[in-house]
mmCIF file of N, CA and C in Angstrom:
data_model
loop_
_atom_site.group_PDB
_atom_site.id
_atom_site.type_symbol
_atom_site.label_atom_id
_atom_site.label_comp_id
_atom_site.label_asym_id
_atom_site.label_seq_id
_atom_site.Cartn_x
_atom_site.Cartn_y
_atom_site.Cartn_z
ATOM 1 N N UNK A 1 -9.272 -31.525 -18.998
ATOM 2 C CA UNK A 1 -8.949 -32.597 -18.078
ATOM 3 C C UNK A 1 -9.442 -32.206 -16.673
ATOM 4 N N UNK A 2 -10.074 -32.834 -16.127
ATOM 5 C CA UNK A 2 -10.664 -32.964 -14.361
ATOM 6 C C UNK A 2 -9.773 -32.896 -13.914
ATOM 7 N N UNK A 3 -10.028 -31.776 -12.800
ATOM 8 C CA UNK A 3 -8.578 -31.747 -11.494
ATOM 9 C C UNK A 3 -8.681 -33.259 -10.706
ATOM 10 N N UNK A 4 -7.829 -33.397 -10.964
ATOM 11 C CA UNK A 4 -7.024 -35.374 -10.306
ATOM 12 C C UNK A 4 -6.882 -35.005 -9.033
ATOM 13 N N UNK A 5 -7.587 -34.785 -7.787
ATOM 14 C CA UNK A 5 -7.510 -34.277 -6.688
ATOM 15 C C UNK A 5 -8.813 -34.320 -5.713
ATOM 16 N N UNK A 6 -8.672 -34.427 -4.874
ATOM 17 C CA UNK A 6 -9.651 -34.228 -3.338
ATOM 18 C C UNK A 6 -9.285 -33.005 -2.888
ATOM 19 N N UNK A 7 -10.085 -32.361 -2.811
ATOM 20 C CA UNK A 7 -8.764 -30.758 -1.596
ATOM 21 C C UNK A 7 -10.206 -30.644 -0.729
ATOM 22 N N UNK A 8 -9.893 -31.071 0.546
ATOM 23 C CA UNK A 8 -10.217 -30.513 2.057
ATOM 24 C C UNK A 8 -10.079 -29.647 2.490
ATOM 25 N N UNK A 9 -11.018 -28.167 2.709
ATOM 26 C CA UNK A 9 -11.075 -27.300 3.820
ATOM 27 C C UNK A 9 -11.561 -27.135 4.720
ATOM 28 N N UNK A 10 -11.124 -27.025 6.071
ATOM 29 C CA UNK A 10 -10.994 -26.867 7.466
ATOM 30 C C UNK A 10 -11.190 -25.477 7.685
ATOM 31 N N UNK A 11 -12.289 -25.362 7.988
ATOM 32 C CA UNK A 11 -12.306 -23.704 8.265
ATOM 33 C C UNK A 11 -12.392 -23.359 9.946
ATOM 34 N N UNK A 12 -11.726 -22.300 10.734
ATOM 35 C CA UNK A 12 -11.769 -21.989 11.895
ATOM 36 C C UNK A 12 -12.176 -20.534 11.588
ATOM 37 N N UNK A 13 -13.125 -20.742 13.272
ATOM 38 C CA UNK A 13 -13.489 -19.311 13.122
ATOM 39 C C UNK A 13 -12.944 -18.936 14.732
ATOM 40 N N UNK A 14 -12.065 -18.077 14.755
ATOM 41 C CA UNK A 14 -10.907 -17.726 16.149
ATOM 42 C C UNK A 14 -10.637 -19.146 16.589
ATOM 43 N N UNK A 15 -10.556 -20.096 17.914
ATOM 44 C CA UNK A 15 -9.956 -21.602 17.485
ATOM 45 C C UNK A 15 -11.222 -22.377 17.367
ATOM 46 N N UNK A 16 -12.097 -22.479 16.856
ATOM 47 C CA UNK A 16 -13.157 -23.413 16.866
ATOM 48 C C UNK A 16 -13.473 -23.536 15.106
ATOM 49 N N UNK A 17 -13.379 -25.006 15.042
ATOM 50 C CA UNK A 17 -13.880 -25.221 13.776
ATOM 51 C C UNK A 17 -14.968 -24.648 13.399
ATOM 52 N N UNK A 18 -15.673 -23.983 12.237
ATOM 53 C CA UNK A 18 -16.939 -23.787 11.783
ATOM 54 C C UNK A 18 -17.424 -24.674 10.984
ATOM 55 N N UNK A 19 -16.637 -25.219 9.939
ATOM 56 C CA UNK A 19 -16.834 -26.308 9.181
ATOM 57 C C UNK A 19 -16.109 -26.926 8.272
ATOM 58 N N UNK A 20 -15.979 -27.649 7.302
ATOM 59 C CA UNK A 20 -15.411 -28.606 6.490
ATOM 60 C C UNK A 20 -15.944 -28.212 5.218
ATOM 61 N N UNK A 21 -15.294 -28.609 4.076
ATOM 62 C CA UNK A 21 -15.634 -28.359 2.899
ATOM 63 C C UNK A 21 -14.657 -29.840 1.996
ATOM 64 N N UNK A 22 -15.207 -30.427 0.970
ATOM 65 C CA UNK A 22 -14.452 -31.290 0.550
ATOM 66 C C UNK A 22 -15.068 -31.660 -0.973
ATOM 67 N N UNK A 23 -14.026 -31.576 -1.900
ATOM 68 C CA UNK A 23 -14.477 -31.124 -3.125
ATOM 69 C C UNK A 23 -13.809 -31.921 -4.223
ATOM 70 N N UNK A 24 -13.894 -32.758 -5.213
ATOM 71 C CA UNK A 24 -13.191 -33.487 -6.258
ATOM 72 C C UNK A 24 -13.122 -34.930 -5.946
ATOM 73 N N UNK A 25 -12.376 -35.286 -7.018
ATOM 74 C CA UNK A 25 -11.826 -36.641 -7.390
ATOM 75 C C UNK A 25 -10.529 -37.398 -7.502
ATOM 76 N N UNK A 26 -10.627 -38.455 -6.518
ATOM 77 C CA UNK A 26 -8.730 -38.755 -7.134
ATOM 78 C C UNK A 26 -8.834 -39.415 -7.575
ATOM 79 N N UNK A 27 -9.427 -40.304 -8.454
ATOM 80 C CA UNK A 27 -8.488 -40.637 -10.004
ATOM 81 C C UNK A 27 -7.495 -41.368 -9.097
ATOM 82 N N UNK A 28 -7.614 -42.652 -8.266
ATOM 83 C CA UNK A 28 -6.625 -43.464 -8.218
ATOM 84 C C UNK A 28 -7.023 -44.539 -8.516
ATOM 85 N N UNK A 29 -8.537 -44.940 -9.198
ATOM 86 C CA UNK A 29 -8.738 -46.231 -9.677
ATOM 87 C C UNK A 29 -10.052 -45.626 -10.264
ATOM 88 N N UNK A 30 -10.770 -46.651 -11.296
ATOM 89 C CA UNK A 30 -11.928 -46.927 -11.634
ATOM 90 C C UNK A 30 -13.072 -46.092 -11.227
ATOM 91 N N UNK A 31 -14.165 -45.583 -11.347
ATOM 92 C CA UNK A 31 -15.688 -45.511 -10.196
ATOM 93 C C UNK A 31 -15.619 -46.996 -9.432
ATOM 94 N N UNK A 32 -15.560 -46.360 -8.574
ATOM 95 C CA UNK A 32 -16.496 -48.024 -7.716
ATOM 96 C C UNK A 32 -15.568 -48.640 -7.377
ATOM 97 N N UNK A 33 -13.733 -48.092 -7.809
ATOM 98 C CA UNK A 33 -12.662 -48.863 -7.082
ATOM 99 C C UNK A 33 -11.697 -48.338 -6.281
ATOM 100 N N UNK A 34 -12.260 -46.710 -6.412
ATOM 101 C CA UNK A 34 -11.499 -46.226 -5.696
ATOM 102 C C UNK A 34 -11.221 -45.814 -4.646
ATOM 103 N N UNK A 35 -10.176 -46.614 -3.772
ATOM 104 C CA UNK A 35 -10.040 -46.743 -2.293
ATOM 105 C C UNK A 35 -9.755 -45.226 -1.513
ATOM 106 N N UNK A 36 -9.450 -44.325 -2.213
ATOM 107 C CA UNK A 36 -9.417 -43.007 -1.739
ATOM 108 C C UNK A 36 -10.344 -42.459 -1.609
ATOM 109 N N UNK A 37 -11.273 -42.291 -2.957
ATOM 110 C CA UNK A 37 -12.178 -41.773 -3.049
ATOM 111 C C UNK A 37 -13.518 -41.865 -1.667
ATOM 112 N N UNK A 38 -13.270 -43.367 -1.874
ATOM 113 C CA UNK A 38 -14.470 -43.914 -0.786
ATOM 114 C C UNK A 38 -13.864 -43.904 0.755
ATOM 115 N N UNK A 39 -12.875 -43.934 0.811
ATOM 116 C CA UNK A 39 -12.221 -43.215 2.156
ATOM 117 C C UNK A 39 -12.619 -42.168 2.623
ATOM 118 N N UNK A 40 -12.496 -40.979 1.958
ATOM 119 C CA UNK A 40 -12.695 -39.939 2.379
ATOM 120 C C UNK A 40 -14.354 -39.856 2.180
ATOM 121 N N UNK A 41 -15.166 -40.085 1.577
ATOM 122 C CA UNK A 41 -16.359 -40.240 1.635
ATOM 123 C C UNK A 41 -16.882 -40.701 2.846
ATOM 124 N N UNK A 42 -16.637 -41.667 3.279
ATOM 125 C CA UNK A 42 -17.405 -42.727 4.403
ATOM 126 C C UNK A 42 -16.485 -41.398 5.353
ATOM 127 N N UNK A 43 -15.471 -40.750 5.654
ATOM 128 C CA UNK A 43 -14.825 -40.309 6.925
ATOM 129 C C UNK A 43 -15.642 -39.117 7.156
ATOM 130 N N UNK A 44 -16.078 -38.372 5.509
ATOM 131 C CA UNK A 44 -16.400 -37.161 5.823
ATOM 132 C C UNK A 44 -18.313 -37.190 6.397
ATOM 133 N N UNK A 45 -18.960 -38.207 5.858
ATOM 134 C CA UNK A 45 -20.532 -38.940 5.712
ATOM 135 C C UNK A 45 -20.225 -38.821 7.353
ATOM 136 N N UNK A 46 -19.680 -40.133 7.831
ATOM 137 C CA UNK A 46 -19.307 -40.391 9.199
ATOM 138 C C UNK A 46 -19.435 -39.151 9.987
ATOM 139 N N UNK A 47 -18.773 -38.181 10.228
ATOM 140 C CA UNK A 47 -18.549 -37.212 10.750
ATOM 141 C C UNK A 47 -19.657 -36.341 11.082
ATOM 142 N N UNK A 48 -19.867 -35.712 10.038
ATOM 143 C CA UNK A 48 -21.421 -35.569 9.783
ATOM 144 C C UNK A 48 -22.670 -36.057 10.592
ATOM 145 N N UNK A 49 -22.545 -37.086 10.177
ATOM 146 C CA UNK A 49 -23.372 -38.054 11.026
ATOM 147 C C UNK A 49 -23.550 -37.750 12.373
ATOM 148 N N UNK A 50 -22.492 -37.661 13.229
ATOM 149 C CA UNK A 50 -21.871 -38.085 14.353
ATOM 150 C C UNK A 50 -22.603 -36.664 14.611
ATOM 151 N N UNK A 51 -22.040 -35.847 14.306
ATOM 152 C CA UNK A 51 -22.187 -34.368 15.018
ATOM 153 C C UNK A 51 -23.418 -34.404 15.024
ATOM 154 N N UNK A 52 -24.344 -34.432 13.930
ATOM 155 C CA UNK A 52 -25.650 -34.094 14.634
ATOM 156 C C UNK A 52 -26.366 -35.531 15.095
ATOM 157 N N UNK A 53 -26.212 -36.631 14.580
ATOM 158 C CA UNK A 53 -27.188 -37.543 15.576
ATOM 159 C C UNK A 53 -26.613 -37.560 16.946
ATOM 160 N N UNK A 54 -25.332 -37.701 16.798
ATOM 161 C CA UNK A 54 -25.215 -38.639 18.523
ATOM 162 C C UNK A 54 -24.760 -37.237 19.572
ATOM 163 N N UNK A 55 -24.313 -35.991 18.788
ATOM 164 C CA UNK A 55 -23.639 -35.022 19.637
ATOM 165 C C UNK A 55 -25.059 -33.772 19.709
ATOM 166 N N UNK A 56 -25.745 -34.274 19.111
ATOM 167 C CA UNK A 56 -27.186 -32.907 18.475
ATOM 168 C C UNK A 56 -26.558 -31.878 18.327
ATOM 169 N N UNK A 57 -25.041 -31.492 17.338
ATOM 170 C CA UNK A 57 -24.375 -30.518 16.862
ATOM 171 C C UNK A 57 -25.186 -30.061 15.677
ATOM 172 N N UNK A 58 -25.737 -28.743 15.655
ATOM 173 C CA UNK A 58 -26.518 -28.448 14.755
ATOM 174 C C UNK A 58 -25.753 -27.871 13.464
ATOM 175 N N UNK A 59 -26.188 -28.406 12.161
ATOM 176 C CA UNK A 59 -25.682 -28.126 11.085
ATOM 177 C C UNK A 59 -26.556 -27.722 9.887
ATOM 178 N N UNK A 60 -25.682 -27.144 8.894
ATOM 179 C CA UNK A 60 -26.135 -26.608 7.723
ATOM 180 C C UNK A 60 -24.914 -27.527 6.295
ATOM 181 N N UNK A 61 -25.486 -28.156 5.762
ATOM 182 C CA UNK A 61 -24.638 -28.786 4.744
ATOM 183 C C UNK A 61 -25.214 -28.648 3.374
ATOM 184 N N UNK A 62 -24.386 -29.283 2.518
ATOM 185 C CA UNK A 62 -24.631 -29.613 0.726
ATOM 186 C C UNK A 62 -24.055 -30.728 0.253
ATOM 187 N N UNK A 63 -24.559 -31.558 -0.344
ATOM 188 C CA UNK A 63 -23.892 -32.793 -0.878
ATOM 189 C C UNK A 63 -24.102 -32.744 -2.598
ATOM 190 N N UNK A 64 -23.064 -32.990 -3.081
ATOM 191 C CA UNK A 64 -23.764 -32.768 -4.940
ATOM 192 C C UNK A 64 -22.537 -33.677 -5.014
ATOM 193 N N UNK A 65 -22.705 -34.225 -6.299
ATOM 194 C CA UNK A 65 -21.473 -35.402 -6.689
ATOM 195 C C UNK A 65 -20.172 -34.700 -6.839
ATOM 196 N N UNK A 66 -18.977 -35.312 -6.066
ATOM 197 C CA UNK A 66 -17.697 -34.444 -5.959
ATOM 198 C C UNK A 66 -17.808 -33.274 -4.774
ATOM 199 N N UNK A 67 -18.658 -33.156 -4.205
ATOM 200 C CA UNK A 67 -18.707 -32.163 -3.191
ATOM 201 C C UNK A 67 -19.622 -32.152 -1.985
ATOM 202 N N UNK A 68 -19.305 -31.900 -0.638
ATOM 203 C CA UNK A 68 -19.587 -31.643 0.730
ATOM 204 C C UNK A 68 -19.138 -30.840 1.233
ATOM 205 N N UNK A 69 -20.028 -29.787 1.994
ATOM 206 C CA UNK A 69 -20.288 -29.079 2.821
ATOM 207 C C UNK A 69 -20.387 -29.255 4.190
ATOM 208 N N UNK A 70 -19.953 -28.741 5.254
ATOM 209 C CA UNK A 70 -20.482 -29.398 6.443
ATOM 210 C C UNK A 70 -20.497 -27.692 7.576
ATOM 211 N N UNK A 71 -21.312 -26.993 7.615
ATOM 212 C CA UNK A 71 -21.004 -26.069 8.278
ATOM 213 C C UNK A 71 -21.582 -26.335 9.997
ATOM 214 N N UNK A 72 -20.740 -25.940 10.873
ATOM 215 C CA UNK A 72 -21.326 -25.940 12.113
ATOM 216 C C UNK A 72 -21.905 -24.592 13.061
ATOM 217 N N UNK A 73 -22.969 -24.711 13.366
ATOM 218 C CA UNK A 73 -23.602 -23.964 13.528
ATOM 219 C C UNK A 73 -23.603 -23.486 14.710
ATOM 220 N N UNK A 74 -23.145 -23.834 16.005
ATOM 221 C CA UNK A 74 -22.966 -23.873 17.059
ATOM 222 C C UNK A 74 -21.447 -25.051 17.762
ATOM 223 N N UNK A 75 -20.237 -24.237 16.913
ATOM 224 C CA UNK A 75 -18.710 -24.958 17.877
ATOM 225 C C UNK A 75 -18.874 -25.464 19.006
ATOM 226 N N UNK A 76 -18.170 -26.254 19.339
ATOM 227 C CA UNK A 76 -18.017 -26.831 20.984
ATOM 228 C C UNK A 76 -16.582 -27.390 20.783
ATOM 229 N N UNK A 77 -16.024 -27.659 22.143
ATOM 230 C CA UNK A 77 -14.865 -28.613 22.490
ATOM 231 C C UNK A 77 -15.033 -29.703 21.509
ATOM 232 N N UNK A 78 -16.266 -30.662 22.069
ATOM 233 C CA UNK A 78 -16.832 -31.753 21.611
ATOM 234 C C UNK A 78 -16.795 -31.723 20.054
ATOM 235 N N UNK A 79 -17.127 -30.834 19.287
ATOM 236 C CA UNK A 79 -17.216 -30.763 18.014
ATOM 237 C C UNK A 79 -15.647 -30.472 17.582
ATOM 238 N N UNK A 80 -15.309 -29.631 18.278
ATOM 239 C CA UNK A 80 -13.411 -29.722 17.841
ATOM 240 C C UNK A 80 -13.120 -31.267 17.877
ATOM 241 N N UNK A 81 -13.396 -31.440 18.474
ATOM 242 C CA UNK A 81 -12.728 -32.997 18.803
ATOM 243 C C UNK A 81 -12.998 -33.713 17.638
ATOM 244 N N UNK A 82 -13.864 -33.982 17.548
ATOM 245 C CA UNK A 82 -14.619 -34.984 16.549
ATOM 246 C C UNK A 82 -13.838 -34.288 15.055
ATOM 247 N N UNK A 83 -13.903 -33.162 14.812
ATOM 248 C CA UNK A 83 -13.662 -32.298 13.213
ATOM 249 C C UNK A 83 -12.182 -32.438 13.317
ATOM 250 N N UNK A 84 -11.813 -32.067 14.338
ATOM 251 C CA UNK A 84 -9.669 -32.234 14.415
ATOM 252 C C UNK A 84 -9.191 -33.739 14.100
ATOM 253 N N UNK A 85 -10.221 -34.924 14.298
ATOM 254 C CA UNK A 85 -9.506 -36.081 14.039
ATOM 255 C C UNK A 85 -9.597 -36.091 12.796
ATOM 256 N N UNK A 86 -10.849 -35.779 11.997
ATOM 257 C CA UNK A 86 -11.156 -36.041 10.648
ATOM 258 C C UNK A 86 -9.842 -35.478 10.103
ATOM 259 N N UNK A 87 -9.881 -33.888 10.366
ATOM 260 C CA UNK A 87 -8.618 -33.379 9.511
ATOM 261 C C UNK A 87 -6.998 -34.162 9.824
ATOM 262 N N UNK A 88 -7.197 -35.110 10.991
ATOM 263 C CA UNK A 88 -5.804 -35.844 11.289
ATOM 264 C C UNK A 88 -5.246 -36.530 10.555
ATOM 265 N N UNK A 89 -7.416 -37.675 10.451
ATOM 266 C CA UNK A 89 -6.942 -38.903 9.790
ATOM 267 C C UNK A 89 -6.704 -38.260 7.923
ATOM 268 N N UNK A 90 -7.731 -37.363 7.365
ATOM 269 C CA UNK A 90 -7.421 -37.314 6.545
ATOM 270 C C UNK A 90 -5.879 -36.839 5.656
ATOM 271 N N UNK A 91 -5.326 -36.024 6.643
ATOM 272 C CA UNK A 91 -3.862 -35.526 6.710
ATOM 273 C C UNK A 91 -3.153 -36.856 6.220
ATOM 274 N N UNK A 92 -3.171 -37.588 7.421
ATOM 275 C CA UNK A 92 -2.602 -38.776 6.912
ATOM 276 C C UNK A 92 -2.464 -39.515 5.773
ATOM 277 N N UNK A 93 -3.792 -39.456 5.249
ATOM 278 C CA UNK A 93 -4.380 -40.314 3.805
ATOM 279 C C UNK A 93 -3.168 -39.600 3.301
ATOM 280 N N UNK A 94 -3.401 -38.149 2.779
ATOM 281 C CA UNK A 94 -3.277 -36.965 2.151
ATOM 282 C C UNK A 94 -1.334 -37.711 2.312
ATOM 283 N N UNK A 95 -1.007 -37.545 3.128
ATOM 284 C CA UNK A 95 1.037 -38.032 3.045
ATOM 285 C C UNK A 95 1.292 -39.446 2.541
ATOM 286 N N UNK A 96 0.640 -39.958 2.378
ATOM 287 C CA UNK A 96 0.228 -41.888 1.903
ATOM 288 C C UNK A 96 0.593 -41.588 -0.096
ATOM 289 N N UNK A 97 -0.967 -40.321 -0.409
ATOM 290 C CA UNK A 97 -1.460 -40.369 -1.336
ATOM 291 C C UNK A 97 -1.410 -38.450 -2.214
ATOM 292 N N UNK A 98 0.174 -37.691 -1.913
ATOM 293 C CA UNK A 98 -0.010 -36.630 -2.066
ATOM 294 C C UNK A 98 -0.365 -36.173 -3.604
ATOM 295 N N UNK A 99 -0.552 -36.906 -4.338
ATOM 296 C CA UNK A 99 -1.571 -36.635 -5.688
ATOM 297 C C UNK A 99 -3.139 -36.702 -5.620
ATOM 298 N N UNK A 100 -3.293 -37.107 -4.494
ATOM 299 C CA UNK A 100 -4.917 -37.580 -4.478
ATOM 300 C C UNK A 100 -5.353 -36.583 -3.601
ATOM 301 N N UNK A 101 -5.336 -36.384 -2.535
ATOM 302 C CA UNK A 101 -5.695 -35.767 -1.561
ATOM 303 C C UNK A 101 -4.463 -34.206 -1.036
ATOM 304 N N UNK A 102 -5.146 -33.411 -0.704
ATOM 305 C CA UNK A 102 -4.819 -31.892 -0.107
ATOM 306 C C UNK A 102 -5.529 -31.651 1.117
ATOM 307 N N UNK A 103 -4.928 -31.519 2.316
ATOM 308 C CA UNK A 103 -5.746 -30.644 3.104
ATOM 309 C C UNK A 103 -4.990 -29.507 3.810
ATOM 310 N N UNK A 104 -5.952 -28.461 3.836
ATOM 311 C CA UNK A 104 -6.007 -27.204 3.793
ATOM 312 C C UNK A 104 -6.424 -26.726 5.260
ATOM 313 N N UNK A 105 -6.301 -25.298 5.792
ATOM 314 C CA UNK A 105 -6.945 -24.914 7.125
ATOM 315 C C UNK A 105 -7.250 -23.982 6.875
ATOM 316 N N UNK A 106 -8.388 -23.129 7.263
ATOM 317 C CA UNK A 106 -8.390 -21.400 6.676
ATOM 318 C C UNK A 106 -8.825 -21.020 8.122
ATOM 319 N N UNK A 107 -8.153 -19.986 8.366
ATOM 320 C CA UNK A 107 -8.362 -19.430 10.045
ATOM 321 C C UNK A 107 -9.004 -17.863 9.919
ATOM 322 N N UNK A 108 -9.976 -17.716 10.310
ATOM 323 C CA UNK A 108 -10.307 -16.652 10.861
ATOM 324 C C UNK A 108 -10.221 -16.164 12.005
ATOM 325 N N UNK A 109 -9.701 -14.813 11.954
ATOM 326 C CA UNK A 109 -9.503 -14.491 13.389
ATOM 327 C C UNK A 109 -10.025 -13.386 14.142
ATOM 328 N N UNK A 110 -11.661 -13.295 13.227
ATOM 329 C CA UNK A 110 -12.472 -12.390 14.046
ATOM 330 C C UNK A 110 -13.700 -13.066 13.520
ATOM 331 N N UNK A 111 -14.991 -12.998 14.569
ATOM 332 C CA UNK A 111 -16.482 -13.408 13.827
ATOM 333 C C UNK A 111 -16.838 -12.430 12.765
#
C-alpha cells in the first residue's frame, strides 16, 4: 500500500532556509480531483518560480512524479520570507487535512 501522505521538509541552515523538499500523495480524491494534492503543487511550483524569476534567487531543484526539490543556493531575508509563508500556508493545509499532509523543519546549526 502507498504511503497516503504529502510530508514537507523545511530545511534551515543556522536561521536561513536552504531549501524545501516535498514528497508523496494524499489520496484524498481521484488523480485529477485532488484538491490537496494540487494545492500543494501549484504552492510549492509557485514558490519556486518566484525565487528565481522575480527575486533571481539562485537554485538547484528535482521534479519526478510525487516529488520536489527546491534547494537555495544563496539565503536572503527576501528568500526567508517568501519559503516561511509557504511552510505557513502549508502548515495550515496540513491542521485542515492531518492525514494528508505533514510538515516538518530540520535545523542545522553549523554550515
Amino acid at each position: 500500500m502507498p504511503n497516503r501522505m504529502i510530508r514537507a521538509l523545511f530545511e534551515k541552515q543556522l536561521s536561513h532556509y536552504s531549501g524545501y523538499q516535498v514528497k508523496g500523495h494524499a489520496y484524498q480524491n481521484s488523480y485529477g480531483k485532488d484538491i490537496i494534492c494540487s494545492a500543494v503543487s501549484v504552492l510549492v511550483l509557485f514558490v519556486a518560480n518566484h525565487l528565481e524569476e522575480d527575486l533571481h534567487v539562485p537554485l538547484h531543484g528535482k521534479v519526478d512524479a510525487g516529488f520536489f526539490e527546491c534547494r537555495i543556493e544563496s539565503p536572503s531575508l527576501e528568500s526567508d520570507r517568501v519559503v516561511g509563508r509557504l511552510e505557513e500556508t502549508l502548515r495550515t493545509i496540513a491542521k485542515q487535512h492531518p492525514k494528508n499532509l505533514k510538515v516538518e523543519v530540520k535545523v542545522w546549526h553549523s554550515k
